[in-house]
CSV table of C-alpha atoms and ligand atoms in Angstrom, one decimal:
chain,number,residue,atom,x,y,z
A,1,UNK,CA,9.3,-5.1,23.3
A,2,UNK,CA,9.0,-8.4,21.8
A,3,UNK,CA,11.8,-11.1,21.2
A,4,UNK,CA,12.9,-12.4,18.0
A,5,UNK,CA,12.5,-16.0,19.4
A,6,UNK,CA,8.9,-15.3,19.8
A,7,UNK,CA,8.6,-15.6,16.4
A,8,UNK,CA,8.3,-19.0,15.1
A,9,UNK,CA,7.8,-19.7,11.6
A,10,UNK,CA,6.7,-23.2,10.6
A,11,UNK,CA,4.2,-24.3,7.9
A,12,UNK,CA,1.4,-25.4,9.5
A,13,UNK,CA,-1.6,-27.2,7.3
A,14,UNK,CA,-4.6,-25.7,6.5
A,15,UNK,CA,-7.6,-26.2,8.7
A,16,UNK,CA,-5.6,-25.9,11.7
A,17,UNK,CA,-5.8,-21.9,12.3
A,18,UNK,CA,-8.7,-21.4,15.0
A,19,UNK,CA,-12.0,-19.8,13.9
A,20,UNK,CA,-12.5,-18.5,16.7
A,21,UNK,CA,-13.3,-14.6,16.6
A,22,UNK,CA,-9.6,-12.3,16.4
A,23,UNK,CA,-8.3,-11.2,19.4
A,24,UNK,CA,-5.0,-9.4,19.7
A,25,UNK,CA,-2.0,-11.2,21.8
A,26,UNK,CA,0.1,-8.4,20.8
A,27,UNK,CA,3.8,-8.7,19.3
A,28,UNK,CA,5.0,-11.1,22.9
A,29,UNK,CA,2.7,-13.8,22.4
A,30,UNK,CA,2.0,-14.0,18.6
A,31,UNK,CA,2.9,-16.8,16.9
A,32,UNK,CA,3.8,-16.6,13.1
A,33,UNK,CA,1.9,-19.7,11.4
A,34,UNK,CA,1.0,-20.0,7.5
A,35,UNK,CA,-1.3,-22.2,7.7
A,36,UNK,CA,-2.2,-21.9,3.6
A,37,UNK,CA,-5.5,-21.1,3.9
A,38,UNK,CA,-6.4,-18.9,1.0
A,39,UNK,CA,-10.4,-19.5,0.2
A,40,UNK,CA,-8.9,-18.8,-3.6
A,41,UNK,CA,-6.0,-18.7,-5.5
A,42,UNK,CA,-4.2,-15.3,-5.4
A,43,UNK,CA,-1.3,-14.6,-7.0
A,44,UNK,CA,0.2,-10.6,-6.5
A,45,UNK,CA,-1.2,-7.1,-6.0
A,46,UNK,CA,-2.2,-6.0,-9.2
A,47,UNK,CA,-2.7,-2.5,-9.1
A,48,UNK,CA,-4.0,0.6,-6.8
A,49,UNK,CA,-6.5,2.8,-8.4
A,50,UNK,CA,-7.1,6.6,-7.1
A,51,UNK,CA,-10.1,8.2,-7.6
A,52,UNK,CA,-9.7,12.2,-8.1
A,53,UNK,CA,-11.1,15.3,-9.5
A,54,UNK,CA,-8.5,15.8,-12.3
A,55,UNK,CA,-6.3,12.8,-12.8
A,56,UNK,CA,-4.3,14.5,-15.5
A,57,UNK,CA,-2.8,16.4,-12.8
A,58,UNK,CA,-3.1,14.4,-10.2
A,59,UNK,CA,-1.5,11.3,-12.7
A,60,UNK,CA,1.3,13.8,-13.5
A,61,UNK,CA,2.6,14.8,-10.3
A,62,UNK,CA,2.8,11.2,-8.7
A,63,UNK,CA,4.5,9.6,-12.2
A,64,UNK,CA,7.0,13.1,-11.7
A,65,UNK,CA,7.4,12.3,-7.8
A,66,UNK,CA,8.0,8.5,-7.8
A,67,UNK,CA,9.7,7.9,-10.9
A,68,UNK,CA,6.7,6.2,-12.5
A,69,UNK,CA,6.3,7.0,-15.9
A,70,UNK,CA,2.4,7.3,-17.7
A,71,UNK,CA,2.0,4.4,-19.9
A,72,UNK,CA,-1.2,3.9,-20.7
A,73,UNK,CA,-4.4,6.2,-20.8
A,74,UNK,CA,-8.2,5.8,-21.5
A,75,UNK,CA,-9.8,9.1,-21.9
A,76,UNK,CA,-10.9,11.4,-24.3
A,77,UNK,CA,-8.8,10.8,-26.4
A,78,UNK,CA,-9.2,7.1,-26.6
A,79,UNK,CA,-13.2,7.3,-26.6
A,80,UNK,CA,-13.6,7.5,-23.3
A,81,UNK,CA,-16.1,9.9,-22.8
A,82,UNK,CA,-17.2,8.5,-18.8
A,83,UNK,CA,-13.8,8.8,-16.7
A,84,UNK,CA,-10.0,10.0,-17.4
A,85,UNK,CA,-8.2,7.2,-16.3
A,86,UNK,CA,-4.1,7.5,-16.2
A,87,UNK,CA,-2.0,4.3,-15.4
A,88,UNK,CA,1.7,5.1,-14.1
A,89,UNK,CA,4.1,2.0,-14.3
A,90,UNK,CA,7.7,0.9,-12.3
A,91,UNK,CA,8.4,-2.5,-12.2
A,92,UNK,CA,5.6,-4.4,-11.0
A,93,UNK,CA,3.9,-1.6,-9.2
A,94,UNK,CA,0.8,-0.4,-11.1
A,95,UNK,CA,-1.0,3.2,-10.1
A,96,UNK,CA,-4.3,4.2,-12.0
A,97,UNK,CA,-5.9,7.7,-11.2
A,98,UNK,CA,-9.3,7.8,-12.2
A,99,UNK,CA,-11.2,10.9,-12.5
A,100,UNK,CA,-15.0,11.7,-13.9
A,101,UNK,CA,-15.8,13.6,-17.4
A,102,UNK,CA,-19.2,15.5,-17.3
A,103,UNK,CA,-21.8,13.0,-16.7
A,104,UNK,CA,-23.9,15.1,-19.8
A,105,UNK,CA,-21.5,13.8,-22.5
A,106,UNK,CA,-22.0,10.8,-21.7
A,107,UNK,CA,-25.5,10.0,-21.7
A,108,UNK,CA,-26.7,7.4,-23.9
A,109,UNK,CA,-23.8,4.9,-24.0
A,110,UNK,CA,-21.0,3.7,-21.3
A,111,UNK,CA,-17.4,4.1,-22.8
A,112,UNK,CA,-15.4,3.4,-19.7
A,113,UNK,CA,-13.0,1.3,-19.4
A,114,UNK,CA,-13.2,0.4,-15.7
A,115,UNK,CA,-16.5,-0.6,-15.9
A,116,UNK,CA,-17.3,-0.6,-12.7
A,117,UNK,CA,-16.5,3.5,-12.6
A,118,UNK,CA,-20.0,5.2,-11.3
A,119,UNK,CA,-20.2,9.4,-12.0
A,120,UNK,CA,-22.4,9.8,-8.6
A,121,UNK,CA,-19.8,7.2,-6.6
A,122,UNK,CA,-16.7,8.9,-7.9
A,123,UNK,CA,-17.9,12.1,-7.0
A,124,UNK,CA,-19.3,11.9,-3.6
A,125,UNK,CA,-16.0,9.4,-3.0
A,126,UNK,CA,-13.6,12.6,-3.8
A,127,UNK,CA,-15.6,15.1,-2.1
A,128,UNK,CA,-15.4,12.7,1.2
A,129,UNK,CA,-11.9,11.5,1.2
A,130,UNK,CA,-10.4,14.1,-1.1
A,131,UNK,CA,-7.7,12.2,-2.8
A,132,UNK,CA,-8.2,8.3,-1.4
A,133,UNK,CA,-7.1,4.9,-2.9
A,134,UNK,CA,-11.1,3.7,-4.6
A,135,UNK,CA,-9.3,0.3,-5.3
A,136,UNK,CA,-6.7,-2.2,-3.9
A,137,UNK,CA,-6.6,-5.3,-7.0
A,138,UNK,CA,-5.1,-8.3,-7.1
A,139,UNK,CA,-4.7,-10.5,-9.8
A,140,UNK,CA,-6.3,-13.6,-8.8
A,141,UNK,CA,-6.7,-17.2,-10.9
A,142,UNK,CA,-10.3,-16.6,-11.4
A,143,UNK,CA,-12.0,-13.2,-10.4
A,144,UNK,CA,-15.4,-15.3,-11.2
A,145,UNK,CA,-14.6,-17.8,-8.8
A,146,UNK,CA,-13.6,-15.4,-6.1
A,147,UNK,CA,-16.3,-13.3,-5.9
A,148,UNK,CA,-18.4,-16.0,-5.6
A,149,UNK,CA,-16.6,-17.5,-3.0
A,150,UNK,CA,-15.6,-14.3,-1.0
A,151,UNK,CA,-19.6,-13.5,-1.4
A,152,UNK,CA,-20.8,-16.9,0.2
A,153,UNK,CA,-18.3,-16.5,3.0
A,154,UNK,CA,-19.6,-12.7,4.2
A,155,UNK,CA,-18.0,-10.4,1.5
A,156,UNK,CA,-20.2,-7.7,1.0
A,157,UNK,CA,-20.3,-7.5,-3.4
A,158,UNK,CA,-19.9,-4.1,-4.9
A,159,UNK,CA,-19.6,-5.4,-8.3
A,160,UNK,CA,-20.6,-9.2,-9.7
A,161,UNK,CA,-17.6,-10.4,-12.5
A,162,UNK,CA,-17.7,-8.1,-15.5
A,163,UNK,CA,-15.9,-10.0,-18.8
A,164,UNK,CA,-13.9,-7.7,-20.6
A,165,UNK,CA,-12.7,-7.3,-23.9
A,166,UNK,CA,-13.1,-10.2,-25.9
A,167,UNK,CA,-13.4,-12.8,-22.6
A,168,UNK,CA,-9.7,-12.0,-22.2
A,169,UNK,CA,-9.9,-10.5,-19.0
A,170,UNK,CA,-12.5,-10.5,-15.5
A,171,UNK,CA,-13.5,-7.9,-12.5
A,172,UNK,CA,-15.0,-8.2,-9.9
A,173,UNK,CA,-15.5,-6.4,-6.7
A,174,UNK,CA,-16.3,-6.3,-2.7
A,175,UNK,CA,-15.9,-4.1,-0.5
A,176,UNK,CA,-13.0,-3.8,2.1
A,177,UNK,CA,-13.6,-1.2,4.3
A,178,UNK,CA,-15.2,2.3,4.7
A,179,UNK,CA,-15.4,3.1,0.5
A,180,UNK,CA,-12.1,1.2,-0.6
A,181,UNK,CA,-13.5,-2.2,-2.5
A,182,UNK,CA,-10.5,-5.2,-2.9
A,183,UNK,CA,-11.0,-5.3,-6.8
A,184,UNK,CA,-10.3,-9.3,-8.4
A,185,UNK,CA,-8.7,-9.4,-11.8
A,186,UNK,CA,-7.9,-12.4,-13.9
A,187,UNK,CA,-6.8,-13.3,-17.4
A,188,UNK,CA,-8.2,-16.2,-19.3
A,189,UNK,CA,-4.8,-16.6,-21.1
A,190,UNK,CA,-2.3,-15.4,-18.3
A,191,UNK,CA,1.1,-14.4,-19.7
A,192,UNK,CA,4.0,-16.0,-18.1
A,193,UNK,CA,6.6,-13.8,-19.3
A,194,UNK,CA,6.6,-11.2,-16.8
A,195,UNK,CA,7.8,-8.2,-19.5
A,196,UNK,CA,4.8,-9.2,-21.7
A,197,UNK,CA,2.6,-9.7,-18.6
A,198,UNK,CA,3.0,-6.2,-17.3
A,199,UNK,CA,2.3,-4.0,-20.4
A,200,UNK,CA,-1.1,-5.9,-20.4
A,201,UNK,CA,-3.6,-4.0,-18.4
A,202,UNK,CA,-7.5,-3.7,-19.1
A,203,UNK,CA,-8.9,-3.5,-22.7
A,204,UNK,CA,-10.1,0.0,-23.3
A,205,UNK,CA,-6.0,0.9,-22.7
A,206,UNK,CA,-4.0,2.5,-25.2
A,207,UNK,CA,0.0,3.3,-24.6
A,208,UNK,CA,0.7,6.9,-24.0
A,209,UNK,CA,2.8,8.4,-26.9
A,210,UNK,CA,6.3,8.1,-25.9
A,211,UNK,CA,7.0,12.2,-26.6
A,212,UNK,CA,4.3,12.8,-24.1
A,213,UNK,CA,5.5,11.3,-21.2
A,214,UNK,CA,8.7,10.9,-19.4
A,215,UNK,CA,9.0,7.1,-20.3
A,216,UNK,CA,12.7,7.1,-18.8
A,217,UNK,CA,11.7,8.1,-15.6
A,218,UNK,CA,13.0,5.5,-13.3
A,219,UNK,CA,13.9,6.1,-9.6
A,220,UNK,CA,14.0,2.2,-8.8
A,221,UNK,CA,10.3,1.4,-7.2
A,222,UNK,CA,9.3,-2.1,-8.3
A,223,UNK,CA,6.3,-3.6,-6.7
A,224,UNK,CA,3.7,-3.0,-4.1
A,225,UNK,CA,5.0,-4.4,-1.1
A,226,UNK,CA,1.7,-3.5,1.6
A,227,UNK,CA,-1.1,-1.6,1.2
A,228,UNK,CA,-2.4,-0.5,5.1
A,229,UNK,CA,-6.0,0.8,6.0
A,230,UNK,CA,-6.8,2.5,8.7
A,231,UNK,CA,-10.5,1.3,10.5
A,232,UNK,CA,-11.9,2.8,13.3
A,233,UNK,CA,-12.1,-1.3,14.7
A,234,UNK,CA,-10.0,-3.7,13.9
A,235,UNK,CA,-11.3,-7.0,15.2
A,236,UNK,CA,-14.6,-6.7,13.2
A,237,UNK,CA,-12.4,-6.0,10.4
A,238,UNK,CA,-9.8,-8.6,10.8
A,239,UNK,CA,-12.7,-10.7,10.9
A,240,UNK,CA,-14.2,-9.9,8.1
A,241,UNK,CA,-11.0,-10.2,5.6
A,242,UNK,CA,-10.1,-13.2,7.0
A,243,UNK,CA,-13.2,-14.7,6.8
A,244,UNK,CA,-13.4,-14.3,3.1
A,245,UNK,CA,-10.3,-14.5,1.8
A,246,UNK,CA,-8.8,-17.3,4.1
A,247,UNK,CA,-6.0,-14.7,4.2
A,248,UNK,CA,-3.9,-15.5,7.6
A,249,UNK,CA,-2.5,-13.1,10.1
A,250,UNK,CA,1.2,-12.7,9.2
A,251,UNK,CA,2.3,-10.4,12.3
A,252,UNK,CA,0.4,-7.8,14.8
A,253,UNK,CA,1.6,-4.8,17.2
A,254,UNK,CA,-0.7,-3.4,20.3
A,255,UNK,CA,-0.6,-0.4,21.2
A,256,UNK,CA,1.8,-1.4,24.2
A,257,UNK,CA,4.5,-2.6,21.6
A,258,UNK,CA,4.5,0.1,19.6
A,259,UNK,CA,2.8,3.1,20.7
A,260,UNK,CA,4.7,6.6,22.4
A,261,UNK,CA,3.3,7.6,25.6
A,262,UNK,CA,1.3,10.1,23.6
A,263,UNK,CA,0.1,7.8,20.8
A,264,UNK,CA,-1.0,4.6,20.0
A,265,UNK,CA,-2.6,2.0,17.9
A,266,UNK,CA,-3.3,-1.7,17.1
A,267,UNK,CA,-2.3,-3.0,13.8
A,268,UNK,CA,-2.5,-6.5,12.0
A,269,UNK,CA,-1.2,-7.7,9.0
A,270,UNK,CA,-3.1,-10.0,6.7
A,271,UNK,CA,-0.9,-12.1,4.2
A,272,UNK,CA,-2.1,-14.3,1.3
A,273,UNK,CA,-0.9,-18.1,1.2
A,274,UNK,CA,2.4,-16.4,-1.0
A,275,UNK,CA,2.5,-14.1,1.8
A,276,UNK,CA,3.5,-11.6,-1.4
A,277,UNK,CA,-0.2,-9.6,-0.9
A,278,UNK,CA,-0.1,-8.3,2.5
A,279,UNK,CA,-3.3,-5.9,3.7
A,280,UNK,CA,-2.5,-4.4,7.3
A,281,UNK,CA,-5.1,-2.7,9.1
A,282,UNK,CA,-4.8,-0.5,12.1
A,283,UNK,CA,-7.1,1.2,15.0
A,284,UNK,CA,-7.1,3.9,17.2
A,285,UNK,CA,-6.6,3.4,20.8
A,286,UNK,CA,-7.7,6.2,23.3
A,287,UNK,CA,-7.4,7.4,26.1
A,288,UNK,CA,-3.6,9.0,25.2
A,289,UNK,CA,-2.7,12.4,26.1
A,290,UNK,CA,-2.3,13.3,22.4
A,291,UNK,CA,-5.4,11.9,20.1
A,292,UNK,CA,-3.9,9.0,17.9
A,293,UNK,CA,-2.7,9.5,14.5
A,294,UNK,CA,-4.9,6.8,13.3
A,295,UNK,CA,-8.1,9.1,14.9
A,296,UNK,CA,-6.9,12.2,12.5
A,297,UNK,CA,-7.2,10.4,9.5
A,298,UNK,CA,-10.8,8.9,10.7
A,299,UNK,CA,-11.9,12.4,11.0
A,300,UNK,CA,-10.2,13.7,8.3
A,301,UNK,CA,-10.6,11.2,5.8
A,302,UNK,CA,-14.6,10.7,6.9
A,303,UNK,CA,-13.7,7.3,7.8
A,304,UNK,CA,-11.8,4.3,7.3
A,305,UNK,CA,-9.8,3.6,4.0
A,306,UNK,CA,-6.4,3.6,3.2
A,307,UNK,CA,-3.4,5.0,5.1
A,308,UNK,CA,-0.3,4.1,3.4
A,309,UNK,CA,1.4,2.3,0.2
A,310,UNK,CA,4.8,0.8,1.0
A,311,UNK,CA,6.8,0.8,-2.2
A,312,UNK,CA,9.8,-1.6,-2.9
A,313,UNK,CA,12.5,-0.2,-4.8
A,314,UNK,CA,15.9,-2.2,-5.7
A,315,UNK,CA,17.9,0.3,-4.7
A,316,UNK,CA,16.4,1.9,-2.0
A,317,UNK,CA,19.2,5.0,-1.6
A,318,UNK,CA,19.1,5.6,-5.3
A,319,UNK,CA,15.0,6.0,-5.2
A,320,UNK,CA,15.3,8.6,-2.2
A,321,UNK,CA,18.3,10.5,-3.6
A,322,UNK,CA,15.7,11.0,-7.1
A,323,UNK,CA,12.8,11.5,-4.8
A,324,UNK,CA,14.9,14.3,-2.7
A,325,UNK,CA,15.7,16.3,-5.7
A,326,UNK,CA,12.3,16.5,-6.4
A,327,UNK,CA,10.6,17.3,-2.7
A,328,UNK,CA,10.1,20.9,-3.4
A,329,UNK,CA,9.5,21.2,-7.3
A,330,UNK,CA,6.4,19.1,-7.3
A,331,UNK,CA,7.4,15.4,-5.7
A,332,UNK,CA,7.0,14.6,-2.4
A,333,UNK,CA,8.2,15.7,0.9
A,334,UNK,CA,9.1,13.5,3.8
A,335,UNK,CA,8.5,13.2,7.6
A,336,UNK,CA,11.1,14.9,8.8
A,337,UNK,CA,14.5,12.7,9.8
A,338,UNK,CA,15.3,11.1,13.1
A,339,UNK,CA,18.1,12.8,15.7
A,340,UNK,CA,21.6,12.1,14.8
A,341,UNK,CA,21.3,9.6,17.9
A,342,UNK,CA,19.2,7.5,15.9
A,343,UNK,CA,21.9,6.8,13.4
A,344,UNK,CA,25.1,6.5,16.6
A,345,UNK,CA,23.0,3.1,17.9
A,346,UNK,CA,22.3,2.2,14.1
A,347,UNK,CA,26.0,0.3,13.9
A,348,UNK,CA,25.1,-1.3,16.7
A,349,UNK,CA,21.8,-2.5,15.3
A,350,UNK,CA,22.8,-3.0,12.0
A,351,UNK,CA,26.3,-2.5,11.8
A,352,UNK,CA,26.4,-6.8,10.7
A,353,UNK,CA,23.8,-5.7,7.5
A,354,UNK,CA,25.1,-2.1,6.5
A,355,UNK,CA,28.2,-1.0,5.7
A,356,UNK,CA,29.4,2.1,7.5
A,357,UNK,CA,28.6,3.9,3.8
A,358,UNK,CA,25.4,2.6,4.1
A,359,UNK,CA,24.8,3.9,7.2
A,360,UNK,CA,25.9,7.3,6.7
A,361,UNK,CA,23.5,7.3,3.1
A,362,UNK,CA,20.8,5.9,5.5
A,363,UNK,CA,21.6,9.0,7.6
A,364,UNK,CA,22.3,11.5,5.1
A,365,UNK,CA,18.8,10.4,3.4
A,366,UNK,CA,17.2,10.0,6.8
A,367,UNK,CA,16.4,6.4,5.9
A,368,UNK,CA,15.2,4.2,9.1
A,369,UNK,CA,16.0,1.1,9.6
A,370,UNK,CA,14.7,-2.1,11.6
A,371,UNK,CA,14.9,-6.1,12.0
A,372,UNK,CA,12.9,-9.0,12.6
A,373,UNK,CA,14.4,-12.5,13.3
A,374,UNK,CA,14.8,-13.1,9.4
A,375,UNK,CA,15.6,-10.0,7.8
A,376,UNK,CA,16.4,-6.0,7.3
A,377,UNK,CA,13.8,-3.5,6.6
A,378,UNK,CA,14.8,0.3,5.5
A,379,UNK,CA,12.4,2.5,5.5
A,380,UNK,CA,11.1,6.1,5.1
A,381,UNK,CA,7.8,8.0,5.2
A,382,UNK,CA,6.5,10.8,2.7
A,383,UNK,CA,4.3,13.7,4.4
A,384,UNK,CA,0.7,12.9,3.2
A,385,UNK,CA,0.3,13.6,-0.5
A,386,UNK,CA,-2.4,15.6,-0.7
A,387,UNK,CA,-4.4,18.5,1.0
A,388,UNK,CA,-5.6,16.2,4.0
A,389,UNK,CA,-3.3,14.3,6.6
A,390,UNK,CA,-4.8,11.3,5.9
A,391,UNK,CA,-2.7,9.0,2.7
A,392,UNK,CA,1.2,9.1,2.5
A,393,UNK,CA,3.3,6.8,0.9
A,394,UNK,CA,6.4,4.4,2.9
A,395,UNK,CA,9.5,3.7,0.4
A,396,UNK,CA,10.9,0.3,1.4
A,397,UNK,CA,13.8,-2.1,0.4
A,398,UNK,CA,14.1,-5.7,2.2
A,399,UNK,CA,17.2,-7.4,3.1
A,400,UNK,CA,17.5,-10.8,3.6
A,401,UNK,CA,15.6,-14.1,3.6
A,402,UNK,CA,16.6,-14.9,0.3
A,403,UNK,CA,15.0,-18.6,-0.5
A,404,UNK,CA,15.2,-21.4,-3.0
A,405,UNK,CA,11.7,-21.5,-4.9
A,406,UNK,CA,10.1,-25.4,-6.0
A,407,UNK,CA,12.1,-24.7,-9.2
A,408,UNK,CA,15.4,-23.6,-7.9
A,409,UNK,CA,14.5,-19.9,-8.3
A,410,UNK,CA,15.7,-17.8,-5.1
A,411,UNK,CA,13.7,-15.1,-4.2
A,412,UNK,CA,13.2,-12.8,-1.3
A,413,UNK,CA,10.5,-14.2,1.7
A,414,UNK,CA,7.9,-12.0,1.6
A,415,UNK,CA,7.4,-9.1,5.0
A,416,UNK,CA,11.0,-10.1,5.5
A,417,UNK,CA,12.6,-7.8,8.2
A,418,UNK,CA,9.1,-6.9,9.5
A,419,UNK,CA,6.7,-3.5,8.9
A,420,UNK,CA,9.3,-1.5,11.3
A,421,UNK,CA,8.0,-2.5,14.6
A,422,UNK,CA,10.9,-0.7,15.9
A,423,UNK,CA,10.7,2.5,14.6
A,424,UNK,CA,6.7,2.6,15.1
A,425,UNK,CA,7.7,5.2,18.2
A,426,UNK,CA,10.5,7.2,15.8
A,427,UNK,CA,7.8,7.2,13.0
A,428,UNK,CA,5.0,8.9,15.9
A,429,UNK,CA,7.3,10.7,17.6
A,430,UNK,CA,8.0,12.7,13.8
A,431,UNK,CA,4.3,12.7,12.8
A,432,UNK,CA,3.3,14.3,16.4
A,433,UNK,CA,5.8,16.9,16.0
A,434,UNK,CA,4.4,17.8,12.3
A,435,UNK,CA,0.9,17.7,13.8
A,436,UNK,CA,2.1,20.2,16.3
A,437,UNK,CA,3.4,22.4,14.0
A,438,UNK,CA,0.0,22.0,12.0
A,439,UNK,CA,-2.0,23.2,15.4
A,440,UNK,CA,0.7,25.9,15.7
A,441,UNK,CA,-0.8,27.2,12.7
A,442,UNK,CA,-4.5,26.8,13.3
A,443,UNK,CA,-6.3,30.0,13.4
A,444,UNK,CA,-8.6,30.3,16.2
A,445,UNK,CA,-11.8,31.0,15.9
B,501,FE2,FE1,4.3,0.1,6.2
């Protein structure tokens, strides 16, 4: 287990971080630098799009699930005769489920509004991965100017910038590993006001009728806090990100830190300069008794792609209490809760952070909870979503770090209180015993 001390935060300059190929030091011996070295300006997750097979339903049972009302839509309705696309809204967090019409009715012209949506791609992507993140986007300064750059620093381009709408708005793409592209998006005129900001989207967007929709839905989820892939090797990966993005490595875990006797993987975070985007990536190690969690979603997702979404919510006992009520009419289910022992050591642990109420909601909701040297992390893991154990979603709230910005503003560092380091072996030790009860059930053939 690592030490807090080992964790030294200073703000190093750019041009100081080695370039010399990744290698993992593990959680002991890594050394938290920012050394600002973005390759462009990035300013926040913009949003995650899924490509499905019907995102009506699909759209409808994650907006039901999450508290995320459906706000805007381009479809048939709106002209859109080449993809269904559905955009679910909380806060700052953004969801679009994209799935394809008949590509006969839409022959002659292109009326999507993602335009880089392709009939054959979507298809073979959903009959790969089933239900899979397609897109992780960030709004960026220029999305011509990153592409280019990412591009002449090893990105592999899956889309050159597209101007849309009347030059308001530009995509581009590259890919980030096995099908999932990092998707650049930025506005010629960004809005500054944040309310104003958000009901932009893409042109080609209208807003969902109010009477068709639950607009008041609201469980508390505000932004996109990490998005995590799973790759079947993560030091050509980490290479690879960094190398065109700049992005720096903001925290890792080996195997050895976090891993059960039974299961085990590798993991780093990659943070932006704002250390507000944050991409972790994980491997498999072998070799345990039990195969690694990270090698069932290889196999089942056909590769690598994206594991899970960590979700902030303001108010994280509020979000799970909604989400609860809804596990078993059509939201989502959760891992199941750690032993009551878990929660007898949490006052210990946390007891300076949580109030004794807090703890016994943490309990009653089967919340976990962890700490790094700066801050408090509660957590909690759905089940996977769909049919496949491969993409399931984390519901977080931070505590702590709270700092002055250059204009006085106080916000809240971002990965403050960690990923849950700590409860990597509570978080296995409850996925192990669901996969056991999935083998249970395995007719033999
Ligand atoms: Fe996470």
């Amino acid at each position: 287990m690592g030490t807090e001390s080992n964790l030294i935060n200073d703000n190093t300059v750019a041009g100081e971080q080695s370039s010399s190929a990744f290698k993992l030091v593990g959680f002991n011996n890594f050394i938290r630098k920012n050394p600002m070295s973005d390759k462009f300006t990035v300013k926040s997750f913009h949003h995650i799009e899924f490509w499905c097979s019907d995102a009506t339903n699909t759209a409808r049972r994650f907006s039901w699930g999450l508290g995320m009302p459906i706000v805007k839509k381009s479809d048939l309705s709106t002209g859109n005769t080449t993809h269904a696309s559905y955009l679910l809204r909380s806060g700052q967090l953004n969801f679009l489920f994209t799935a394809p019409y008949s590509p006969s009715i839409s022959t002659t012209t292109t009326t999507g509004s993602i335009p880089t949506f392709s009939h054959a791609d979507c298809r073979n992507f959903t009959a790969k991965h089933g239900l899979a993140v397609r897109a992780i986007a960030m709004e960026v300064e220029d999305a011509g100017t990153a592409f280019s750059v990412s591009v002449a620093n090893g990105a592999k381009p899956s889309s050159a910038p597209i101007t849309l709408g009347c030059d308001d708005v530009v995509l581009s793409e590259v890919k980030l590993y096995g099908d999932v592209v990092l998707r650049y998006i930025s506005y010629k005129n960004p809005n500054t006001d944040p309310t104003v900001a958000a009901s932009n989207f893409l042109p080609g967007f209208e807003p969902v009728e109010k009477t068709s929709s639950y607009q008041d839905l609201d469980y508390g989820i505000r932004r996109l806090d990490h998005a995590v892939g799973n790759v079947p090797e993560l030091s050509p990966a980490v290479d690879y990100v960094k190398s065109f993005t700049g992005f720096h490595e903001f925290a890792e875990f080996t195997a050895d830190d976090v891993g059960t006797s039974e299961s085990g993987l590798n993991s780093v975070v990659l943070a932006c300069n704002s250390e507000m985007v944050l991409i972790p990536m994980n491997e498999p190690v072998y070799g345990t008794k039990r195969k690694s969690q990270i090698q069932t979603y290889l196999e089942h997702n056909e590769g690598a792609g994206v594991q899970h979404l960590a979700l902030a919510s303001e108010d994280i006992f509020r979000t799970l209490r909604e989400m609860r009520k809804r596990s078993g009419v059509g939201g989502f289910e959760f891992m199941p809760s750690p032993p009551p022992t878990y929660y007898r050591n949490l006052k210990n642990r946390a007891g300076d952070v949580l109030s004794d109420e807090q703890i016994k909601d943490c309990e009653e909701l089967g919340i976990l909870v962890d700490r790094d040297d700066q801050g408090t992390l509660l957590q909690i893991f759905t089940k996977p979503v769909g049919d496949r154990p491969t993409i399931f979603i984390e519901i977080i709230q931070r505590v702590g770090c709270m700092v002055k910005d250059d204009e006085g503003k106080v916000q809240q560092k971002g990965g403050c209180g960690g990923f849950g380091k700590g409860n990597f072996s509570e978080l296995f030790k409850s996925i192990e015993e669901y996969e056991k009860t999935l083998e249970a059930r395995t007719i033999p053939t």
